Each structure stands twice: as structure tokens, then as C-alpha cells.
Short mmCIF file of C-alpha atoms in Angstrom, two decimals:
data_model
loop_
_atom_site.label_atom_id
_atom_site.label_comp_id
_atom_site.label_asym_id
_atom_site.label_seq_id
_atom_site.Cartn_x
_atom_site.Cartn_y
_atom_site.Cartn_z
CA LEU A 271 102.85 105.91 70.33
CA ALA A 272 99.79 107.00 71.67
CA LYS A 273 99.87 109.26 74.37
CA THR A 274 97.80 108.68 77.81
CA THR A 275 96.02 111.98 79.99
CA GLN A 276 94.90 110.77 83.80
CA PRO A 277 94.45 112.59 86.76
CA ILE A 278 97.71 113.83 88.65
CA SER A 279 96.19 112.62 91.66
CA MET A 280 93.02 111.31 93.91
CA ASP A 281 92.12 110.75 97.48
CA SER A 282 89.64 108.15 98.91
CA TYR A 283 88.98 106.31 101.80
CA GLU A 284 89.13 102.97 102.62
CA GLY A 285 86.47 100.66 101.57
CA GLN A 286 84.85 102.84 98.57
CA GLU A 287 85.30 101.82 94.96
CA VAL A 288 87.85 104.39 93.18
CA ASN A 289 87.38 105.07 89.02
CA ILE A 290 90.63 106.01 87.61
CA THR A 291 89.83 107.50 83.94
CA CYS A 292 93.01 107.66 81.54
CA SER A 293 92.49 109.30 77.94
CA HIS A 294 93.88 108.13 75.07
CA ASN A 295 92.20 109.93 72.16
CA ASN A 296 95.02 108.33 69.70
CA ILE A 297 94.96 104.70 70.44
CA ALA A 298 95.65 102.98 67.39
CA THR A 299 93.51 99.89 65.95
CA ASN A 300 96.04 97.33 67.35
CA ASP A 301 96.77 98.65 70.65
CA TYR A 302 96.26 97.31 73.88
CA ILE A 303 95.38 99.08 77.13
CA THR A 304 97.29 98.18 80.08
CA TRP A 305 97.62 99.48 83.67
CA TYR A 306 100.35 99.20 86.07
CA GLN A 307 100.56 99.84 89.90
CA GLN A 308 103.96 101.19 91.54
CA PHE A 309 104.27 101.62 94.94
CA PRO A 310 107.36 103.69 96.25
CA SER A 311 110.92 101.93 95.67
CA GLN A 312 109.65 99.07 93.82
CA GLY A 313 109.03 98.27 90.15
CA PRO A 314 105.46 98.93 88.19
CA ARG A 315 103.36 96.02 89.17
CA PHE A 316 100.94 94.64 86.28
CA ILE A 317 97.13 95.13 86.94
CA ILE A 318 94.98 94.56 84.15
CA GLN A 319 94.47 94.87 80.33
CA GLY A 320 92.22 95.11 78.03
CA TYR A 321 91.46 95.94 74.23
CA LYS A 322 87.42 96.71 74.46
CA THR A 323 84.50 96.10 76.71
CA LYS A 324 85.37 95.11 79.97
CA VAL A 325 87.67 92.93 81.45
CA THR A 326 87.73 91.61 84.93
CA ASN A 327 90.35 90.33 87.29
CA GLU A 328 90.90 89.28 91.33
CA VAL A 329 92.15 92.59 91.78
CA ALA A 330 90.31 94.87 89.12
CA SER A 331 87.85 96.22 86.51
CA LEU A 332 88.73 97.92 83.29
CA PHE A 333 85.82 99.40 81.16
CA ILE A 334 86.61 100.74 77.48
CA PRO A 335 83.72 102.05 75.60
CA ALA A 336 83.53 101.64 71.99
CA ASP A 337 85.27 104.30 70.46
CA ARG A 338 88.31 102.85 72.88
CA LYS A 339 89.58 106.89 73.37
CA SER A 340 89.27 106.70 76.97
CA SER A 341 89.76 103.41 79.91
CA THR A 342 88.74 103.47 83.70
CA LEU A 343 90.46 101.62 85.97
CA SER A 344 87.82 100.51 88.79
CA LEU A 345 89.50 99.41 92.26
CA PRO A 346 86.56 98.11 94.75
CA ARG A 347 86.54 98.47 97.98
CA VAL A 348 90.13 100.01 98.37
CA SER A 349 92.24 99.80 101.41
CA LEU A 350 95.35 101.57 102.87
CA SER A 351 97.40 98.85 101.04
CA ASP A 352 96.18 100.51 97.47
CA THR A 353 97.97 103.72 98.14
CA ALA A 354 99.95 103.84 94.93
CA VAL A 355 100.77 105.46 91.59
CA TYR A 356 98.63 104.02 88.76
CA TYR A 357 99.86 104.27 85.03
CA CYS A 358 97.84 103.84 82.18
CA LEU A 359 99.68 102.98 78.96
CA VAL A 360 98.69 101.80 75.65
CA GLY A 361 100.67 100.49 72.83
CA SER A 362 100.77 96.94 70.95
CA GLY A 363 103.61 94.05 71.05
CA GLY A 364 104.84 95.41 67.88
CA TYR A 365 105.81 98.62 69.12
CA ASN A 366 107.87 97.02 71.47
CA LYS A 367 107.87 99.55 74.29
CA LEU A 368 106.29 101.18 76.73
CA ILE A 369 106.01 104.75 77.36
CA PHE A 370 104.90 105.95 81.00
CA GLY A 371 102.87 109.06 81.43
CA ALA A 372 102.80 110.89 84.67
CA GLY A 373 100.20 108.38 86.57
CA THR A 374 97.67 108.91 89.07
CA ARG A 375 98.89 108.82 92.55
CA LEU A 376 95.96 107.62 94.47
CA ALA A 377 96.08 108.39 98.22
CA VAL A 378 93.36 106.06 100.30
CA HIS A 379 92.78 107.30 103.88
CA PRO A 380 91.57 105.46 106.84
CA GLY B 116 106.05 82.50 86.73
CA ALA B 117 107.46 86.00 84.90
CA VAL B 118 109.61 87.16 87.55
CA VAL B 119 112.19 89.57 87.03
CA SER B 120 114.98 90.05 89.45
CA GLN B 121 117.52 93.13 89.62
CA HIS B 122 120.93 92.81 91.41
CA PRO B 123 122.30 95.05 93.66
CA SER B 124 118.93 96.61 94.84
CA ARG B 125 120.90 99.31 96.52
CA VAL B 126 124.21 100.80 95.48
CA ILE B 127 126.26 103.59 96.47
CA CYS B 128 129.53 104.70 94.71
CA LYS B 129 132.06 107.43 94.54
CA SER B 130 132.17 109.75 91.33
CA GLY B 131 134.09 108.76 88.93
CA THR B 132 133.39 105.12 89.32
CA SER B 133 131.54 102.66 86.88
CA VAL B 134 128.53 100.47 87.90
CA LYS B 135 126.80 97.44 86.87
CA ILE B 136 123.23 96.84 87.24
CA GLU B 137 122.06 93.18 86.04
CA CYS B 138 118.69 92.27 85.26
CA ARG B 139 117.86 88.77 84.68
CA SER B 140 114.33 86.81 84.04
CA LEU B 141 114.06 83.89 86.27
CA ASP B 142 111.48 81.62 84.87
CA PHE B 143 111.21 82.94 81.25
CA GLN B 144 113.63 83.61 78.11
CA ALA B 145 113.05 87.46 77.78
CA THR B 146 113.84 88.57 73.96
CA THR B 147 113.71 92.10 74.60
CA MET B 148 114.30 94.17 77.93
CA PHE B 149 113.81 97.44 78.46
CA TRP B 150 115.61 100.00 81.23
CA TYR B 151 113.58 102.47 82.56
CA ARG B 152 115.55 105.65 85.12
CA GLN B 153 113.23 107.02 87.82
CA PHE B 154 113.66 110.11 89.64
CA PRO B 155 111.91 111.00 93.11
CA LYS B 156 108.28 111.64 92.56
CA GLN B 157 108.57 111.25 88.61
CA SER B 158 107.27 108.73 86.01
CA LEU B 159 109.62 106.21 84.54
CA MET B 160 111.60 107.50 81.71
CA LEU B 161 112.60 104.69 78.89
CA MET B 162 116.45 104.66 78.43
CA ALA B 163 116.69 101.82 76.32
CA THR B 164 115.36 99.07 74.38
CA SER B 165 117.87 95.85 74.79
CA ASN B 166 117.43 92.86 72.37
CA GLU B 167 119.59 89.71 72.78
CA GLY B 168 122.48 89.29 70.57
CA SER B 169 122.28 93.03 69.16
CA LYS B 170 122.97 96.67 69.68
CA ALA B 171 120.63 98.27 72.09
CA THR B 172 118.56 101.22 71.11
CA TYR B 173 118.38 104.01 73.21
CA GLU B 174 116.29 106.73 73.46
CA GLN B 175 116.82 110.49 72.55
CA GLY B 176 119.06 112.29 75.07
CA VAL B 177 120.06 109.09 76.58
CA GLU B 178 123.55 108.95 76.30
CA LYS B 179 124.83 105.54 74.86
CA ASP B 180 128.47 105.78 75.93
CA LYS B 181 127.57 106.54 79.36
CA PHE B 182 125.22 103.91 79.88
CA LEU B 183 126.14 100.60 78.51
CA ILE B 184 123.94 97.98 77.98
CA ASN B 185 124.68 94.42 77.15
CA HIS B 186 122.07 92.00 76.52
CA ALA B 187 124.08 88.64 76.42
CA SER B 188 121.52 85.93 76.75
CA LEU B 189 118.05 85.67 76.42
CA THR B 190 117.97 85.96 80.66
CA LEU B 191 120.61 88.60 81.11
CA SER B 192 120.61 92.20 80.68
CA THR B 193 123.28 94.92 82.18
CA LEU B 194 123.09 98.28 82.84
CA THR B 195 126.66 100.03 83.43
CA VAL B 196 126.53 103.50 84.10
CA THR B 197 130.40 104.76 83.28
CA SER B 198 132.09 107.46 85.09
CA ALA B 199 129.20 108.01 87.65
CA HIS B 200 128.42 111.33 88.60
CA PRO B 201 125.60 112.75 91.40
CA GLU B 202 123.39 113.80 88.87
CA ASP B 203 123.06 109.75 87.54
CA SER B 204 121.71 109.01 91.21
CA SER B 205 118.23 107.48 90.45
CA PHE B 206 116.14 104.54 90.51
CA TYR B 207 116.81 101.93 87.43
CA ILE B 208 114.27 99.88 86.90
CA CYS B 209 114.35 96.73 84.23
CA SER B 210 111.46 94.88 82.30
CA ALA B 211 111.28 92.06 79.94
CA LYS B 212 108.95 90.70 77.17
CA ARG B 213 108.24 87.06 76.89
CA ASP B 214 107.95 86.74 73.55
CA MET B 215 107.77 89.36 70.26
CA ASP B 216 104.11 89.58 70.28
CA ALA B 217 103.71 89.60 74.39
CA ASN B 218 101.80 92.96 75.75
CA GLU B 219 102.87 92.86 79.32
CA GLN B 220 106.24 93.65 80.68
CA PHE B 221 107.61 92.10 83.52
CA PHE B 222 108.92 94.77 85.92
CA GLY B 223 112.19 93.87 87.86
CA PRO B 224 112.24 95.42 91.40
CA GLY B 225 114.66 98.46 90.58
CA THR B 226 118.10 99.21 91.76
CA ARG B 227 118.77 102.49 93.85
CA LEU B 228 122.00 103.99 92.60
CA THR B 229 123.63 107.01 95.00
CA VAL B 230 126.61 108.64 93.50
CA LEU B 231 128.71 110.45 96.12
#
């Protein structure tokens, strides 16, 4: 399973765009990249998943360069409610399990 | 769709007692369920993988005789913490996959266990 590295914490202000980058140098050919969000005392919530290039949904965008050794989660115009821990995970369905790294603790300030 | 529930949401018990936590996939069949433990300010730690109808696969360092996992149906997995002690106090989270090839796991809301 590919190991991931993310910044431990980030700070932002309401209305700004936040980009969280994750390094996964040992990503395998059949691995997908998935991002989860977790609020205190709640289970993680799926944000977005991608394999290559760019993926966008109603809450975020995921940018994956051609070598797939990193990925960037982009949150447009964050609000206070986006304060949470964001986890980047790498794996494939065949592995059947996800290993969580330390995550990035995002604090959005007024 | 794809909702996972856990019961109870929080439980307080005395040291030495056993506690059962249920994880249910409400609107889909889960061939595989996972159990995680999370201590304050820390990340989720995978404890075990639970496959319907077979024995659970435990991660290294997790005592299978202390954390009993049963996956009796495609919608229910249970985690029993036997002879709980204060150090077992933690946030226990389950997740489920819809099918063997799915890349997405759906997480339950978690169960806060406090052992006095």
C-alpha cells in the first residue's frame, strides 16, 4: 500500500481557495487517490476520488499530475464549516483496505 | 444511498465488562466491513477487516481474542470489546464496501467508548 505524506496543518480564511497537496511517490498502477473529510467525533466523509488528470464535483476538485506521485485537493471559497481534518488515501479495490495517514488539519478563520 | 449506521453512538462501561458495537449497512449489501479505532487528535487506525461468513483478518498488534468481530450477514458486523479496560477507551468507527471492486468505503458515525 502506497504511503502518503500531507502537511500536518493549514490555516485559511473564509472565502479563500484552499489547496492541500499529498505526496504518494510509491503509488501503484491500479491505485486510486481518495480524499476524506472528518469532523470531530464523526466518521470520515468521502469528498472526491480520482485516478489521473482532474476530477471535479460539487464540493471540490482533485488535480493529479501525469506521474501520479502527488495530488492536490482544491476547496473553492472555504467557509468556517470546512474546518476539519482531510485525509488523502491511496489504494485499489483489490487491496480491500485503506490505511489512514496523519491527515491535514484545516482551520478556517473568520 | 450507501448509509452505514453504528449502535450505540456512545457507551460507558465499567472496567472488566464486555461491550458490543454494531455496524450496519442500511441500504446496500457489504461484502467487506472494516473496523477502525481513533484516539484523540490521532488518525484512524485499522483494526481488522471483516468478511461476511468468514473469520476477520486482524492487523498486526490487534488482539483478536480481545476484539471479537462477527460478520454474520451482508448488512451487519459486530465488534465486541471483551474485558474492557480504561486504555480501550476510544472512538470506534466502522466502514463498508459495496462490492469487491469498489474503491469507496462508506463510514459509520462512530461509537465513543469510555471505560471507567
